[in-house]
């Protein structure tokens, strides 16, 4: 049973949003999303098959190795989640990690993108590579 009614407010402002299917609907869905989407990055030696964990488990929206082979660009998704936009609009921290999984540079901390108008783009950094 849900803990209570689901209430959505626009706070008196027009906030048109597109209609999406298959969104999170409640806190239980958020808990399931945490469980099923959390993963552990790993480095695998292709010759020996040896595996080494990279950083802590998290929900990763993107992981891109750097051309120098010594760094990784990661986008970690975190709460608060939304019930009106898909995962691609959830808040995320974008960081450069070394091969030990330590953040060496924080590129951006992107907020929840619920209020971006239809056809608009969010403010701040985007298309980070």
mmCIF file of C-alpha atoms in Angstrom:
data_model
loop_
_atom_site.group_PDB
_atom_site.id
_atom_site.type_symbol
_atom_site.label_atom_id
_atom_site.label_comp_id
_atom_site.label_asym_id
_atom_site.label_seq_id
_atom_site.Cartn_x
_atom_site.Cartn_y
_atom_site.Cartn_z
ATOM 1 C CA UNK A 1 0.000 0.000 0.000
ATOM 2 C CA UNK A 2 1.270 3.510 -0.696
ATOM 3 C CA UNK A 3 2.212 5.654 2.309
ATOM 4 C CA UNK A 4 -0.319 8.283 1.241
ATOM 5 C CA UNK A 5 -1.891 10.000 -1.747
ATOM 6 C CA UNK A 6 0.251 11.120 -4.665
ATOM 7 C CA UNK A 7 0.065 14.906 -4.915
ATOM 8 C CA UNK A 8 1.521 17.025 -7.719
ATOM 9 C CA UNK A 9 1.505 20.814 -7.602
ATOM 10 C CA UNK A 10 2.454 23.448 -10.155
ATOM 11 C CA UNK A 11 2.640 26.233 -7.534
ATOM 12 C CA UNK A 12 0.496 28.523 -9.682
ATOM 13 C CA UNK A 13 2.908 28.569 -12.636
ATOM 14 C CA UNK A 14 2.249 27.153 -16.054
ATOM 15 C CA UNK A 15 4.474 24.109 -16.393
ATOM 16 C CA UNK A 16 3.612 22.205 -19.552
ATOM 17 C CA UNK A 17 5.411 18.898 -19.800
ATOM 18 C CA UNK A 18 5.281 16.210 -22.444
ATOM 19 C CA UNK A 19 3.494 12.971 -21.644
ATOM 20 C CA UNK A 20 5.836 10.027 -21.056
ATOM 21 C CA UNK A 21 5.047 6.374 -20.521
ATOM 22 C CA UNK A 22 6.609 4.056 -17.953
ATOM 23 C CA UNK A 23 7.827 6.624 -15.413
ATOM 24 C CA UNK A 24 8.470 6.073 -11.736
ATOM 25 C CA UNK A 25 5.121 6.401 -9.981
ATOM 26 C CA UNK A 26 5.904 6.311 -6.257
ATOM 27 C CA UNK A 27 8.599 5.824 -3.605
ATOM 28 C CA UNK A 28 8.502 2.060 -4.045
ATOM 29 C CA UNK A 29 9.333 2.487 -7.753
ATOM 30 C CA UNK A 30 12.241 4.718 -6.692
ATOM 31 C CA UNK A 31 13.504 1.984 -4.381
ATOM 32 C CA UNK A 32 13.227 -0.576 -7.197
ATOM 33 C CA UNK A 33 15.064 1.806 -9.536
ATOM 34 C CA UNK A 34 17.873 2.101 -6.959
ATOM 35 C CA UNK A 35 18.077 -1.683 -6.643
ATOM 36 C CA UNK A 36 18.010 -2.616 -10.328
ATOM 37 C CA UNK A 37 19.998 0.327 -11.753
ATOM 38 C CA UNK A 38 22.884 0.331 -9.259
ATOM 39 C CA UNK A 39 26.016 -1.172 -10.745
ATOM 40 C CA UNK A 40 29.719 -1.531 -10.015
ATOM 41 C CA UNK A 41 32.267 -0.335 -12.546
ATOM 42 C CA UNK A 42 35.252 -2.619 -13.044
ATOM 43 C CA UNK A 43 38.510 -2.723 -14.955
ATOM 44 C CA UNK A 44 39.161 -6.092 -16.595
ATOM 45 C CA UNK A 45 42.599 -7.173 -17.791
ATOM 46 C CA UNK A 46 41.879 -8.823 -21.138
ATOM 47 C CA UNK A 47 44.965 -11.058 -20.934
ATOM 48 C CA UNK A 48 44.657 -12.418 -17.408
ATOM 49 C CA UNK A 49 40.923 -11.891 -16.863
ATOM 50 C CA UNK A 50 41.698 -10.196 -13.543
ATOM 51 C CA UNK A 51 38.990 -7.782 -12.387
ATOM 52 C CA UNK A 52 39.416 -4.673 -10.219
ATOM 53 C CA UNK A 53 36.492 -2.595 -8.967
ATOM 54 C CA UNK A 54 36.488 1.065 -9.974
ATOM 55 C CA UNK A 55 34.955 3.400 -7.377
ATOM 56 C CA UNK A 56 31.831 2.642 -5.363
ATOM 57 C CA UNK A 57 28.580 1.175 -6.695
ATOM 58 C CA UNK A 58 26.213 3.824 -8.067
ATOM 59 C CA UNK A 59 23.641 4.475 -10.771
ATOM 60 C CA UNK A 60 25.634 5.532 -13.807
ATOM 61 C CA UNK A 61 24.029 7.573 -16.582
ATOM 62 C CA UNK A 62 27.237 7.568 -18.630
ATOM 63 C CA UNK A 63 30.769 6.223 -18.422
ATOM 64 C CA UNK A 64 33.378 7.258 -20.984
ATOM 65 C CA UNK A 65 37.093 6.388 -20.857
ATOM 66 C CA UNK A 66 39.492 9.237 -21.651
ATOM 67 C CA UNK A 67 41.839 8.981 -24.643
ATOM 68 C CA UNK A 68 44.856 9.062 -22.283
ATOM 69 C CA UNK A 69 43.781 5.741 -20.737
ATOM 70 C CA UNK A 70 44.260 7.172 -17.231
ATOM 71 C CA UNK A 71 40.876 8.777 -16.546
ATOM 72 C CA UNK A 72 37.158 8.050 -16.851
ATOM 73 C CA UNK A 73 34.281 10.527 -17.253
ATOM 74 C CA UNK A 74 31.320 9.356 -15.167
ATOM 75 C CA UNK A 75 27.817 10.730 -14.680
ATOM 76 C CA UNK A 76 26.256 9.404 -11.462
ATOM 77 C CA UNK A 77 22.463 9.718 -11.121
ATOM 78 C CA UNK A 78 21.098 10.465 -7.652
ATOM 79 C CA UNK A 79 17.922 11.385 -5.808
ATOM 80 C CA UNK A 80 15.553 13.198 -5.806
ATOM 81 C CA UNK A 81 13.924 11.309 -8.648
ATOM 82 C CA UNK A 82 10.912 12.574 -10.560
ATOM 83 C CA UNK A 83 7.505 11.151 -11.336
ATOM 84 C CA UNK A 84 6.956 13.382 -14.396
ATOM 85 C CA UNK A 85 10.210 13.110 -16.398
ATOM 86 C CA UNK A 86 12.340 10.108 -17.423
ATOM 87 C CA UNK A 87 15.722 9.060 -16.019
ATOM 88 C CA UNK A 88 17.658 11.201 -18.506
ATOM 89 C CA UNK A 89 16.352 14.283 -16.645
ATOM 90 C CA UNK A 90 17.195 13.071 -13.121
ATOM 91 C CA UNK A 91 19.895 14.957 -11.179
ATOM 92 C CA UNK A 92 23.449 13.804 -11.739
ATOM 93 C CA UNK A 93 27.021 14.555 -10.794
ATOM 94 C CA UNK A 94 29.519 14.522 -13.654
ATOM 95 C CA UNK A 95 33.099 13.819 -12.578
ATOM 96 C CA UNK A 96 36.479 12.785 -13.929
ATOM 97 C CA UNK A 97 37.842 9.748 -12.076
ATOM 98 C CA UNK A 98 41.307 8.256 -12.032
ATOM 99 C CA UNK A 99 41.721 4.494 -12.490
ATOM 100 C CA UNK A 100 41.470 3.978 -8.733
ATOM 101 C CA UNK A 101 37.892 5.327 -8.812
ATOM 102 C CA UNK A 102 38.720 8.616 -7.071
ATOM 103 C CA UNK A 103 37.099 11.816 -8.316
ATOM 104 C CA UNK A 104 39.926 14.082 -9.482
ATOM 105 C CA UNK A 105 37.692 16.793 -10.969
ATOM 106 C CA UNK A 106 34.006 17.641 -10.574
ATOM 107 C CA UNK A 107 32.739 18.831 -13.960
ATOM 108 C CA UNK A 108 29.149 19.652 -13.000
ATOM 109 C CA UNK A 109 26.359 18.950 -10.561
ATOM 110 C CA UNK A 110 23.219 18.977 -12.707
ATOM 111 C CA UNK A 111 19.832 19.442 -10.981
ATOM 112 C CA UNK A 112 16.528 17.722 -11.686
ATOM 113 C CA UNK A 113 15.229 18.940 -15.076
ATOM 114 C CA UNK A 114 11.457 19.005 -14.425
ATOM 115 C CA UNK A 115 10.955 22.652 -15.399
ATOM 116 C CA UNK A 116 12.594 22.699 -18.811
ATOM 117 C CA UNK A 117 9.944 23.864 -21.309
ATOM 118 C CA UNK A 118 8.908 21.673 -24.219
ATOM 119 C CA UNK A 119 11.533 22.152 -26.922
ATOM 120 C CA UNK A 120 13.814 23.969 -24.451
ATOM 121 C CA UNK A 121 17.232 23.063 -23.150
ATOM 122 C CA UNK A 122 18.435 23.019 -19.552
ATOM 123 C CA UNK A 123 20.737 25.736 -18.276
ATOM 124 C CA UNK A 124 24.309 24.842 -17.409
ATOM 125 C CA UNK A 125 26.737 22.382 -18.974
ATOM 126 C CA UNK A 126 25.384 19.753 -21.347
ATOM 127 C CA UNK A 127 26.788 17.287 -23.905
ATOM 128 C CA UNK A 128 29.866 16.849 -21.726
ATOM 129 C CA UNK A 129 32.555 14.733 -23.334
#
